[in-house]
Amino acid sequence: MTNLVQKQKMNKYIVLLASVCLLIIGMILHVAVGSSAVSFTEVMKAIFAPDDSKQTTIVQTLRLPRAVLAALIGASLAAAGALMQAITRNSLASPQVFGVNAGASLAIVIAFILFPDLTSQSTVYIAFLGAALGGITVYLFASGGKITHVKLALAGMAVHLFLSSLTQGVIVLNEQATDVLYWLVGSINGKDWTHVKILLPWSFLGLLLAFGSSRSISILVLGENMATGLGEKVKWIRFFAGILVIMLAGASVAVAGPIGFVGLIVPHIARKLVGGDYQRILPFSALLGAILLVYADILSRFIAYPFESPVGIVTALIGAPFFLYLARKGRNIKQ
Amino acid sequence: MKQVKKIRLASVAAIVSILFVLAGCGSTQNSSKENSDNSQKVSVQHELGKTKVPKNPKKVVVLELSFVDALQGLGMKPVGIADDNKKDMIEKLVGGKINYTSVGTRQQPNLEVISSLQPDLIIADVQRHKAIYKELNKIAPTIELKSRESTYEENIDSFKTIAKAVGKEKKAEQRLNEHEETISKLKNELKEESGQTVLPAVVRDTSFQAHTSSSYDGEFLEKLGLKNAVQDKEAYAEMNLEQLSDINPDILILANNEGKLVTDEWKTNPLWENLKAVKNDKVFVVDRDLWTRFRGVISAEAIGKDTVKLLNNKQQ
Amino acid sequence: MKRKHPYQMLSILLLCLIITIVISLGIGAVYISPGEIFQQIIGSSPGSSFILTNYRIPRTLIAIVVGAALAVAGAILQGILKNPLASPDVIGVTKGAGLFAVFILIVCPTASMLLLPLSAFLGAAAIAVILMVFSYSQGAKPHTLALVGVALGAICQAGIQYFMIKFPDDVNTTLLWLTGSLWGRGWSELWMLIPCVVLVPVIIIFASKLDILNLGDEIAVGLGERTTYVRYTLLSMAVILTGLSVAVVGSIGFIGLIAPHIGRRLVGSRSKFLLPVSAAVGALFLLIADSLGRGVMPPVEIPAGIVTAVIGAPYFLYLLRREQKK
């Protein structure tokens, strides 16, 4: 018996190690690949022994922040997804299905129309507001009894449609279509250290708090009866987790637009790899999310080579079929 | 209960009969044009076929800006323009106030207003208005030409076609000759800059859209002797700062959108400082309407004069 | 409020419809008074007849037919899926139509104008077929249909975005089509909707089966109904209605969602009454939306899809409060 447990623990460590390696490789690749290839040695030189060459400047000012951003956003969105799945005890939950993304983006689009000179900092707060409203709306719609998969999916889709048709209307009437469209799909293209500076505090705080409270979060998935027995505490945990979601997802949307499906897919893969304990799922989802988005961003550069495409397209093209797979499994998914 | 049922049946019947009557009216309505004798018409070949246009039309409705430019060049004023509700943009285009009726947006011109103007000729853009070609023809003879995605050469061809449609071919020839002269004059004034690479681009808050050698302004600038930094079959190319610094044009011409610009962020990056154009102080901001929206013989000349002014000022 | 008898309700709605038709025919860049309209019907007064017969009348008729079709499709779906939030838009049918249409718009822009509506209809049909295939193994249970529908919708959405990103030059035209509008739709588009006109009465007759289904599968089977077959038939009808509507006007949202709700509030859930009333409400809704879009700031037209979204949004929130109270 102990052998089995030990073996399982070994497995988990192997998986962890493999993931970290994958992430590092991914980030280096990310920095290296682009419209002008930068070789591996040049990348190392730029990071550890920078000089004034053009290559170094490119790596330092453009490529590196983008890679860091991809990892941060991936981690935040995945963690947010894991949190949502815990709060709602529903495997289809994610910031996107829950209208959090759509709410944040609508708020930002409206804000830009009304105040074109908005600073990036204020954008984050507006995103928070929109994210909260979006999430609450879907939650209210889907609750009233148990939040079944169906109720959630339909409610989320309905709210998403509602928000996105308003956004679409705004775009159509303003003829700024291409730009807003790219942003609405979610893109890390052209972001630099200023964006990283904006996102970092929120991501860092959110992730830290999430990992720290993962023990309490695991209470949420204990099941309806146990949760009721614990009463008040559960309500507060839920609320707290909700705030974390808004922080993580809202800040990500504010910086890069609503990148979808990361929060949906990653927790599932994490669960398959490390089991159902939230103390493991949360940090591992963050790690996996970072990997996913870094590689997705690399892929996104090849859709319309040599021009950039929004990374949201890649996550959508991977994620939507996965969503279908989840939908077909329906009720059979164990929480 | 029976009473209510009768009322219900009656109202349904009423609605259905009204609908039938209306439908009947519709199908018997013939097109409003009579078959006048063909000697009074000119057959014009355009992108969607041939249309018989009455000779010397007086009232013309145009659905794109380049057509306004063309008519202006032929000394005519359209009675209706699809101006996106921006009267001042039209004023800028023709250089003064003119009397016309707005027929709505270029994307979705209002068919009712167009028909109420009772025009003799309608000129539409084949890319935007292909779907309503039939509807437009019901109002008046319609020709559809390339405007929105036209190159410089195609634009000149459209000018000639329009001239044929309104019966001012001689004037068109004359105007085109003047145009050629103006171009050679401008080319001369730019002799010192000749051979340098130029990159016009439209700058928005998250994108930098370069205009290549296949774009309208790109092609025209090449006529003036300035090589375009990007030689491509596609007219537009989105680029980021990396790609821009690879291309490194001698001259940068930026048509800025309102509001935040992606170049504001780029200016803080050392890569921007190292661009040839930035170092030599050859980055110019120009009017977006003129450079990318208007298009036409007159507008091209205005672009040319603009270029000369900007570049020659730098020489001093 | 004492609930009126369903037939009375229907009559009131039809009356409203007639009045709205008359007003709507008058609205536009050029105002036409009811008197002139009446004269035109009689046959005299050629003055404004060109505008009336070529633009206003066909457009009004299209609004009525599409509004009714989408409303009925929504009512059917809400019945089959036993969920008040179901509608053709949510279930992915509209998105499927959109995907095929976008593909044609972008990849073959020089194709004949007939190809566009055809491809939209094919798209809707394709999604429906996939939906049915995927859910067959589970007996077409409502929750499977719903989930798979939403997922398929998400896939189509991703596809649409992919095309728009890869071919950015046509984004504006595509987006405009996707938003849904009655601009430029005339008699030739109206003929395409004839199957809808035929189908709606057929569905209303078939509607009693929907009620039996809602009693629960076991009871329904006990009563001799082949539940899967009935569900699929009704689904197909809903898809035809939606497919044709989207083919003609693009993807106009909310009608399929909201009209059945209003209908339910007015006459309850019996399909025999719910479907015709929903149809009337849907027709009224779209007609009003289109008229507003035309009349608010001529000569610019606001696409009807935007107006339905703007009107639909507050009502959607109101629905939310009611759901919460339950």
mmCIF file with all atom_site columns, C-alpha atoms in Angstrom, chain A residues 55-222:
data_model
loop_
_atom_site.group_PDB
_atom_site.id
_atom_site.type_symbol
_atom_site.label_atom_id
_atom_site.label_alt_id
_atom_site.label_comp_id
_atom_site.label_asym_id
_atom_site.label_entity_id
_atom_site.label_seq_id
_atom_site.pdbx_PDB_ins_code
_atom_site.Cartn_x
_atom_site.Cartn_y
_atom_site.Cartn_z
_atom_site.occupancy
_atom_site.B_iso_or_equiv
_atom_site.pdbx_formal_charge
_atom_site.auth_seq_id
_atom_site.auth_comp_id
_atom_site.auth_asym_id
_atom_site.auth_atom_id
_atom_site.pdbx_PDB_model_num
ATOM 1   C CA . GLN A 1 55  ? 18.502  42.039 -30.989 1.00 0.00 ? 55  GLN A CA 1
ATOM 2   C CA . THR A 1 56  ? 18.838  42.687 -27.305 1.00 0.00 ? 56  THR A CA 1
ATOM 3   C CA . THR A 1 57  ? 16.503  45.606 -27.481 1.00 0.00 ? 57  THR A CA 1
ATOM 4   C CA . ILE A 1 58  ? 13.928  43.533 -29.281 1.00 0.00 ? 58  ILE A CA 1
ATOM 5   C CA . VAL A 1 59  ? 14.167  40.740 -26.779 1.00 0.00 ? 59  VAL A CA 1
ATOM 6   C CA . GLN A 1 60  ? 14.150  42.958 -23.755 1.00 0.00 ? 60  GLN A CA 1
ATOM 7   C CA . THR A 1 61  ? 11.531  45.450 -24.708 1.00 0.00 ? 61  THR A CA 1
ATOM 8   C CA . LEU A 1 62  ? 9.158   43.445 -26.858 1.00 0.00 ? 62  LEU A CA 1
ATOM 9   C CA . ARG A 1 63  ? 9.546   39.707 -26.648 1.00 0.00 ? 63  ARG A CA 1
ATOM 10  C CA . LEU A 1 64  ? 10.294  39.158 -23.005 1.00 0.00 ? 64  LEU A CA 1
ATOM 11  C CA . PRO A 1 65  ? 7.416   41.181 -21.571 1.00 0.00 ? 65  PRO A CA 1
ATOM 12  C CA . ARG A 1 66  ? 5.061   39.440 -23.937 1.00 0.00 ? 66  ARG A CA 1
ATOM 13  C CA . ALA A 1 67  ? 6.228   36.004 -22.824 1.00 0.00 ? 67  ALA A CA 1
ATOM 14  C CA . VAL A 1 68  ? 5.920   36.996 -19.185 1.00 0.00 ? 68  VAL A CA 1
ATOM 15  C CA . LEU A 1 69  ? 2.472   38.393 -19.841 1.00 0.00 ? 69  LEU A CA 1
ATOM 16  C CA . ALA A 1 70  ? 1.342   35.205 -21.565 1.00 0.00 ? 70  ALA A CA 1
ATOM 17  C CA . ALA A 1 71  ? 2.449   33.140 -18.596 1.00 0.00 ? 71  ALA A CA 1
ATOM 18  C CA . LEU A 1 72  ? 0.845   35.472 -16.055 1.00 0.00 ? 72  LEU A CA 1
ATOM 19  C CA . ILE A 1 73  ? -2.467  35.701 -17.869 1.00 0.00 ? 73  ILE A CA 1
ATOM 20  C CA . GLY A 1 74  ? -2.568  31.970 -18.506 1.00 0.00 ? 74  GLY A CA 1
ATOM 21  C CA . ALA A 1 75  ? -1.969  31.293 -14.839 1.00 0.00 ? 75  ALA A CA 1
ATOM 22  C CA . SER A 1 76  ? -4.558  33.832 -13.696 1.00 0.00 ? 76  SER A CA 1
ATOM 23  C CA . LEU A 1 77  ? -7.292  32.670 -16.018 1.00 0.00 ? 77  LEU A CA 1
ATOM 24  C CA . ALA A 1 78  ? -6.706  29.013 -15.234 1.00 0.00 ? 78  ALA A CA 1
ATOM 25  C CA . ALA A 1 79  ? -6.770  29.666 -11.509 1.00 0.00 ? 79  ALA A CA 1
ATOM 26  C CA . ALA A 1 80  ? -9.921  31.727 -11.928 1.00 0.00 ? 80  ALA A CA 1
ATOM 27  C CA . GLY A 1 81  ? -11.480 28.818 -13.787 1.00 0.00 ? 81  GLY A CA 1
ATOM 28  C CA . ALA A 1 82  ? -10.551 26.352 -11.081 1.00 0.00 ? 82  ALA A CA 1
ATOM 29  C CA . LEU A 1 83  ? -11.986 28.674 -8.458  1.00 0.00 ? 83  LEU A CA 1
ATOM 30  C CA . MET A 1 84  ? -15.229 29.051 -10.371 1.00 0.00 ? 84  MET A CA 1
ATOM 31  C CA . GLN A 1 85  ? -15.596 25.334 -10.759 1.00 0.00 ? 85  GLN A CA 1
ATOM 32  C CA . ALA A 1 86  ? -15.207 25.026 -7.020  1.00 0.00 ? 86  ALA A CA 1
ATOM 33  C CA . ILE A 1 87  ? -17.670 27.789 -6.194  1.00 0.00 ? 87  ILE A CA 1
ATOM 34  C CA . THR A 1 88  ? -20.377 26.450 -8.436  1.00 0.00 ? 88  THR A CA 1
ATOM 35  C CA . ARG A 1 89  ? -19.484 22.769 -8.152  1.00 0.00 ? 89  ARG A CA 1
ATOM 36  C CA . ASN A 1 90  ? -19.945 22.684 -11.863 1.00 0.00 ? 90  ASN A CA 1
ATOM 37  C CA . SER A 1 91  ? -17.374 21.443 -14.307 1.00 0.00 ? 91  SER A CA 1
ATOM 38  C CA . LEU A 1 92  ? -18.533 23.769 -17.045 1.00 0.00 ? 92  LEU A CA 1
ATOM 39  C CA . ALA A 1 93  ? -17.840 26.910 -15.058 1.00 0.00 ? 93  ALA A CA 1
ATOM 40  C CA . SER A 1 94  ? -15.192 29.334 -16.226 1.00 0.00 ? 94  SER A CA 1
ATOM 41  C CA . PRO A 1 95  ? -14.847 33.105 -16.447 1.00 0.00 ? 95  PRO A CA 1
ATOM 42  C CA . GLN A 1 96  ? -15.996 32.937 -20.005 1.00 0.00 ? 96  GLN A CA 1
ATOM 43  C CA . VAL A 1 97  ? -19.039 30.722 -19.590 1.00 0.00 ? 97  VAL A CA 1
ATOM 44  C CA . PHE A 1 98  ? -20.001 32.781 -16.601 1.00 0.00 ? 98  PHE A CA 1
ATOM 45  C CA . GLY A 1 99  ? -20.133 36.023 -18.473 1.00 0.00 ? 99  GLY A CA 1
ATOM 46  C CA . VAL A 1 100 ? -17.268 37.451 -16.456 1.00 0.00 ? 100 VAL A CA 1
ATOM 47  C CA . ASN A 1 101 ? -15.199 37.979 -19.571 1.00 0.00 ? 101 ASN A CA 1
ATOM 48  C CA . ALA A 1 102 ? -18.098 39.336 -21.584 1.00 0.00 ? 102 ALA A CA 1
ATOM 49  C CA . GLY A 1 103 ? -19.143 41.703 -18.809 1.00 0.00 ? 103 GLY A CA 1
ATOM 50  C CA . ALA A 1 104 ? -15.636 43.061 -18.429 1.00 0.00 ? 104 ALA A CA 1
ATOM 51  C CA . SER A 1 105 ? -15.200 43.615 -22.152 1.00 0.00 ? 105 SER A CA 1
ATOM 52  C CA . LEU A 1 106 ? -18.550 45.328 -22.576 1.00 0.00 ? 106 LEU A CA 1
ATOM 53  C CA . ALA A 1 107 ? -17.722 47.659 -19.707 1.00 0.00 ? 107 ALA A CA 1
ATOM 54  C CA . ILE A 1 108 ? -14.391 48.501 -21.299 1.00 0.00 ? 108 ILE A CA 1
ATOM 55  C CA . VAL A 1 109 ? -15.830 49.051 -24.761 1.00 0.00 ? 109 VAL A CA 1
ATOM 56  C CA . ILE A 1 110 ? -18.486 51.404 -23.405 1.00 0.00 ? 110 ILE A CA 1
ATOM 57  C CA . ALA A 1 111 ? -15.919 53.205 -21.268 1.00 0.00 ? 111 ALA A CA 1
ATOM 58  C CA . PHE A 1 112 ? -13.687 53.783 -24.284 1.00 0.00 ? 112 PHE A CA 1
ATOM 59  C CA . ILE A 1 113 ? -16.540 55.214 -26.280 1.00 0.00 ? 113 ILE A CA 1
ATOM 60  C CA . LEU A 1 114 ? -17.492 57.576 -23.492 1.00 0.00 ? 114 LEU A CA 1
ATOM 61  C CA . PHE A 1 115 ? -13.985 58.460 -22.325 1.00 0.00 ? 115 PHE A CA 1
ATOM 62  C CA . PRO A 1 116 ? -11.509 57.946 -25.187 1.00 0.00 ? 116 PRO A CA 1
ATOM 63  C CA . ASP A 1 117 ? -8.564  59.125 -23.149 1.00 0.00 ? 117 ASP A CA 1
ATOM 64  C CA . LEU A 1 118 ? -8.930  56.584 -20.404 1.00 0.00 ? 118 LEU A CA 1
ATOM 65  C CA . THR A 1 119 ? -5.673  55.580 -18.756 1.00 0.00 ? 119 THR A CA 1
ATOM 66  C CA . SER A 1 120 ? -4.770  51.925 -18.658 1.00 0.00 ? 120 SER A CA 1
ATOM 67  C CA . GLN A 1 121 ? -4.913  51.893 -14.877 1.00 0.00 ? 121 GLN A CA 1
ATOM 68  C CA . SER A 1 122 ? -8.523  53.007 -14.753 1.00 0.00 ? 122 SER A CA 1
ATOM 69  C CA . THR A 1 123 ? -9.366  50.431 -17.394 1.00 0.00 ? 123 THR A CA 1
ATOM 70  C CA . VAL A 1 124 ? -8.625  47.731 -14.862 1.00 0.00 ? 124 VAL A CA 1
ATOM 71  C CA . TYR A 1 125 ? -11.131 49.079 -12.367 1.00 0.00 ? 125 TYR A CA 1
ATOM 72  C CA . ILE A 1 126 ? -13.796 49.362 -15.015 1.00 0.00 ? 126 ILE A CA 1
ATOM 73  C CA . ALA A 1 127 ? -13.057 45.797 -16.024 1.00 0.00 ? 127 ALA A CA 1
ATOM 74  C CA . PHE A 1 128 ? -13.557 44.702 -12.433 1.00 0.00 ? 128 PHE A CA 1
ATOM 75  C CA . LEU A 1 129 ? -16.938 46.362 -12.365 1.00 0.00 ? 129 LEU A CA 1
ATOM 76  C CA . GLY A 1 130 ? -18.031 44.770 -15.618 1.00 0.00 ? 130 GLY A CA 1
ATOM 77  C CA . ALA A 1 131 ? -16.673 41.375 -14.610 1.00 0.00 ? 131 ALA A CA 1
ATOM 78  C CA . ALA A 1 132 ? -18.586 41.467 -11.342 1.00 0.00 ? 132 ALA A CA 1
ATOM 79  C CA . LEU A 1 133 ? -21.831 42.457 -13.035 1.00 0.00 ? 133 LEU A CA 1
ATOM 80  C CA . GLY A 1 134 ? -21.458 39.794 -15.711 1.00 0.00 ? 134 GLY A CA 1
ATOM 81  C CA . GLY A 1 135 ? -20.680 37.053 -13.255 1.00 0.00 ? 135 GLY A CA 1
ATOM 82  C CA . ILE A 1 136 ? -23.496 37.979 -10.893 1.00 0.00 ? 136 ILE A CA 1
ATOM 83  C CA . THR A 1 137 ? -25.995 38.084 -13.708 1.00 0.00 ? 137 THR A CA 1
ATOM 84  C CA . VAL A 1 138 ? -25.234 34.572 -14.856 1.00 0.00 ? 138 VAL A CA 1
ATOM 85  C CA . TYR A 1 139 ? -25.088 33.282 -11.323 1.00 0.00 ? 139 TYR A CA 1
ATOM 86  C CA . LEU A 1 140 ? -28.520 34.647 -10.587 1.00 0.00 ? 140 LEU A CA 1
ATOM 87  C CA . PHE A 1 141 ? -29.883 33.212 -13.771 1.00 0.00 ? 141 PHE A CA 1
ATOM 88  C CA . ALA A 1 142 ? -28.441 29.790 -13.236 1.00 0.00 ? 142 ALA A CA 1
ATOM 89  C CA . SER A 1 143 ? -29.271 29.390 -9.586  1.00 0.00 ? 143 SER A CA 1
ATOM 90  C CA . GLY A 1 144 ? -32.641 28.787 -8.131  1.00 0.00 ? 144 GLY A CA 1
ATOM 91  C CA . GLY A 1 145 ? -32.203 25.197 -7.183  1.00 0.00 ? 145 GLY A CA 1
ATOM 92  C CA . LYS A 1 146 ? -29.132 23.281 -8.130  1.00 0.00 ? 146 LYS A CA 1
ATOM 93  C CA . ILE A 1 147 ? -26.948 24.806 -10.760 1.00 0.00 ? 147 ILE A CA 1
ATOM 94  C CA . THR A 1 148 ? -27.151 22.060 -13.298 1.00 0.00 ? 148 THR A CA 1
ATOM 95  C CA . HIS A 1 149 ? -24.868 21.916 -16.294 1.00 0.00 ? 149 HIS A CA 1
ATOM 96  C CA . VAL A 1 150 ? -27.704 22.808 -18.559 1.00 0.00 ? 150 VAL A CA 1
ATOM 97  C CA . LYS A 1 151 ? -28.882 25.807 -16.601 1.00 0.00 ? 151 LYS A CA 1
ATOM 98  C CA . LEU A 1 152 ? -25.364 27.096 -16.426 1.00 0.00 ? 152 LEU A CA 1
ATOM 99  C CA . ALA A 1 153 ? -24.570 26.550 -20.069 1.00 0.00 ? 153 ALA A CA 1
ATOM 100 C CA . LEU A 1 154 ? -27.757 28.160 -21.270 1.00 0.00 ? 154 LEU A CA 1
ATOM 101 C CA . ALA A 1 155 ? -27.643 31.006 -18.801 1.00 0.00 ? 155 ALA A CA 1
ATOM 102 C CA . GLY A 1 156 ? -24.031 31.700 -19.631 1.00 0.00 ? 156 GLY A CA 1
ATOM 103 C CA . MET A 1 157 ? -24.655 31.575 -23.349 1.00 0.00 ? 157 MET A CA 1
ATOM 104 C CA . ALA A 1 158 ? -27.703 33.794 -23.092 1.00 0.00 ? 158 ALA A CA 1
ATOM 105 C CA . VAL A 1 159 ? -25.902 36.441 -21.064 1.00 0.00 ? 159 VAL A CA 1
ATOM 106 C CA . HIS A 1 160 ? -22.875 36.149 -23.315 1.00 0.00 ? 160 HIS A CA 1
ATOM 107 C CA . LEU A 1 161 ? -25.051 36.672 -26.392 1.00 0.00 ? 161 LEU A CA 1
ATOM 108 C CA . PHE A 1 162 ? -26.775 39.605 -24.799 1.00 0.00 ? 162 PHE A CA 1
ATOM 109 C CA . LEU A 1 163 ? -23.524 41.298 -23.869 1.00 0.00 ? 163 LEU A CA 1
ATOM 110 C CA . SER A 1 164 ? -21.792 40.550 -27.113 1.00 0.00 ? 164 SER A CA 1
ATOM 111 C CA . SER A 1 165 ? -24.641 41.733 -29.291 1.00 0.00 ? 165 SER A CA 1
ATOM 112 C CA . LEU A 1 166 ? -24.586 45.024 -27.440 1.00 0.00 ? 166 LEU A CA 1
ATOM 113 C CA . THR A 1 167 ? -20.846 45.201 -27.963 1.00 0.00 ? 167 THR A CA 1
ATOM 114 C CA . GLN A 1 168 ? -21.260 44.278 -31.609 1.00 0.00 ? 168 GLN A CA 1
ATOM 115 C CA . GLY A 1 169 ? -23.857 46.973 -32.030 1.00 0.00 ? 169 GLY A CA 1
ATOM 116 C CA . VAL A 1 170 ? -21.495 49.492 -30.572 1.00 0.00 ? 170 VAL A CA 1
ATOM 117 C CA . ILE A 1 171 ? -18.754 48.414 -32.967 1.00 0.00 ? 171 ILE A CA 1
ATOM 118 C CA . VAL A 1 172 ? -20.949 48.450 -36.034 1.00 0.00 ? 172 VAL A CA 1
ATOM 119 C CA . LEU A 1 173 ? -22.134 51.943 -35.298 1.00 0.00 ? 173 LEU A CA 1
ATOM 120 C CA . ASN A 1 174 ? -18.592 53.152 -34.826 1.00 0.00 ? 174 ASN A CA 1
ATOM 121 C CA . GLU A 1 175 ? -16.748 51.715 -37.796 1.00 0.00 ? 175 GLU A CA 1
ATOM 122 C CA . GLN A 1 176 ? -13.681 50.856 -35.754 1.00 0.00 ? 176 GLN A CA 1
ATOM 123 C CA . ALA A 1 177 ? -14.413 47.229 -36.395 1.00 0.00 ? 177 ALA A CA 1
ATOM 124 C CA . THR A 1 178 ? -11.040 45.563 -36.981 1.00 0.00 ? 178 THR A CA 1
ATOM 125 C CA . ASP A 1 179 ? -9.318  47.000 -33.947 1.00 0.00 ? 179 ASP A CA 1
ATOM 126 C CA . VAL A 1 180 ? -12.085 46.296 -31.508 1.00 0.00 ? 180 VAL A CA 1
ATOM 127 C CA . LEU A 1 181 ? -12.559 42.860 -33.009 1.00 0.00 ? 181 LEU A CA 1
ATOM 128 C CA . TYR A 1 182 ? -8.951  41.876 -32.371 1.00 0.00 ? 182 TYR A CA 1
ATOM 129 C CA . TRP A 1 183 ? -9.276  43.107 -28.844 1.00 0.00 ? 183 TRP A CA 1
ATOM 130 C CA . LEU A 1 184 ? -12.557 41.287 -28.295 1.00 0.00 ? 184 LEU A CA 1
ATOM 131 C CA . VAL A 1 185 ? -11.041 37.975 -29.287 1.00 0.00 ? 185 VAL A CA 1
ATOM 132 C CA . GLY A 1 186 ? -8.213  38.523 -26.848 1.00 0.00 ? 186 GLY A CA 1
ATOM 133 C CA . SER A 1 187 ? -4.674  39.352 -27.858 1.00 0.00 ? 187 SER A CA 1
ATOM 134 C CA . ILE A 1 188 ? -1.277  39.781 -26.270 1.00 0.00 ? 188 ILE A CA 1
ATOM 135 C CA . ASN A 1 189 ? 0.223   41.259 -29.392 1.00 0.00 ? 189 ASN A CA 1
ATOM 136 C CA . GLY A 1 190 ? 2.106   44.468 -28.918 1.00 0.00 ? 190 GLY A CA 1
ATOM 137 C CA . LYS A 1 191 ? 2.019   44.458 -25.138 1.00 0.00 ? 191 LYS A CA 1
ATOM 138 C CA . ASP A 1 192 ? 5.092   45.509 -23.213 1.00 0.00 ? 192 ASP A CA 1
ATOM 139 C CA . TRP A 1 193 ? 6.388   46.089 -19.707 1.00 0.00 ? 193 TRP A CA 1
ATOM 140 C CA . THR A 1 194 ? 3.796   48.728 -18.887 1.00 0.00 ? 194 THR A CA 1
ATOM 141 C CA . HIS A 1 195 ? 1.096   46.125 -19.276 1.00 0.00 ? 195 HIS A CA 1
ATOM 142 C CA . VAL A 1 196 ? 3.026   43.657 -17.190 1.00 0.00 ? 196 VAL A CA 1
ATOM 143 C CA . LYS A 1 197 ? 3.315   46.300 -14.473 1.00 0.00 ? 197 LYS A CA 1
ATOM 144 C CA . ILE A 1 198 ? -0.437  46.803 -14.492 1.00 0.00 ? 198 ILE A CA 1
ATOM 145 C CA . LEU A 1 199 ? -1.268  43.117 -14.350 1.00 0.00 ? 199 LEU A CA 1
ATOM 146 C CA . LEU A 1 200 ? 1.416   41.896 -12.003 1.00 0.00 ? 200 LEU A CA 1
ATOM 147 C CA . PRO A 1 201 ? 0.104   43.211 -8.679  1.00 0.00 ? 201 PRO A CA 1
ATOM 148 C CA . TRP A 1 202 ? -3.386  41.828 -9.276  1.00 0.00 ? 202 TRP A CA 1
ATOM 149 C CA . SER A 1 203 ? -2.252  38.477 -10.626 1.00 0.00 ? 203 SER A CA 1
ATOM 150 C CA . PHE A 1 204 ? 0.304   38.042 -7.939  1.00 0.00 ? 204 PHE A CA 1
ATOM 151 C CA . LEU A 1 205 ? -2.082  38.968 -5.164  1.00 0.00 ? 205 LEU A CA 1
ATOM 152 C CA . GLY A 1 206 ? -4.894  36.894 -6.591  1.00 0.00 ? 206 GLY A CA 1
ATOM 153 C CA . LEU A 1 207 ? -2.767  33.803 -7.123  1.00 0.00 ? 207 LEU A CA 1
ATOM 154 C CA . LEU A 1 208 ? -1.120  34.072 -3.742  1.00 0.00 ? 208 LEU A CA 1
ATOM 155 C CA . LEU A 1 209 ? -4.432  34.409 -1.957  1.00 0.00 ? 209 LEU A CA 1
ATOM 156 C CA . ALA A 1 210 ? -5.894  31.554 -3.967  1.00 0.00 ? 210 ALA A CA 1
ATOM 157 C CA . PHE A 1 211 ? -3.049  29.185 -3.138  1.00 0.00 ? 211 PHE A CA 1
ATOM 158 C CA . GLY A 1 212 ? -3.118  30.286 0.463   1.00 0.00 ? 212 GLY A CA 1
ATOM 159 C CA . SER A 1 213 ? -6.782  29.602 0.888   1.00 0.00 ? 213 SER A CA 1
ATOM 160 C CA . SER A 1 214 ? -6.915  26.441 -1.181  1.00 0.00 ? 214 SER A CA 1
ATOM 161 C CA . ARG A 1 215 ? -7.690  24.462 1.940   1.00 0.00 ? 215 ARG A CA 1
ATOM 162 C CA . SER A 1 216 ? -10.855 26.413 2.534   1.00 0.00 ? 216 SER A CA 1
ATOM 163 C CA . ILE A 1 217 ? -11.734 26.218 -1.111  1.00 0.00 ? 217 ILE A CA 1
ATOM 164 C CA . SER A 1 218 ? -11.661 22.449 -1.000  1.00 0.00 ? 218 SER A CA 1
ATOM 165 C CA . ILE A 1 219 ? -14.497 22.645 1.539   1.00 0.00 ? 219 ILE A CA 1
ATOM 166 C CA . LEU A 1 220 ? -16.693 24.087 -1.175  1.00 0.00 ? 220 LEU A CA 1
ATOM 167 C CA . VAL A 1 221 ? -16.586 20.916 -3.199  1.00 0.00 ? 221 VAL A CA 1
ATOM 168 C CA . LEU A 1 222 ? -17.512 18.650 -0.365  1.00 0.00 ? 222 LEU A CA 1
#
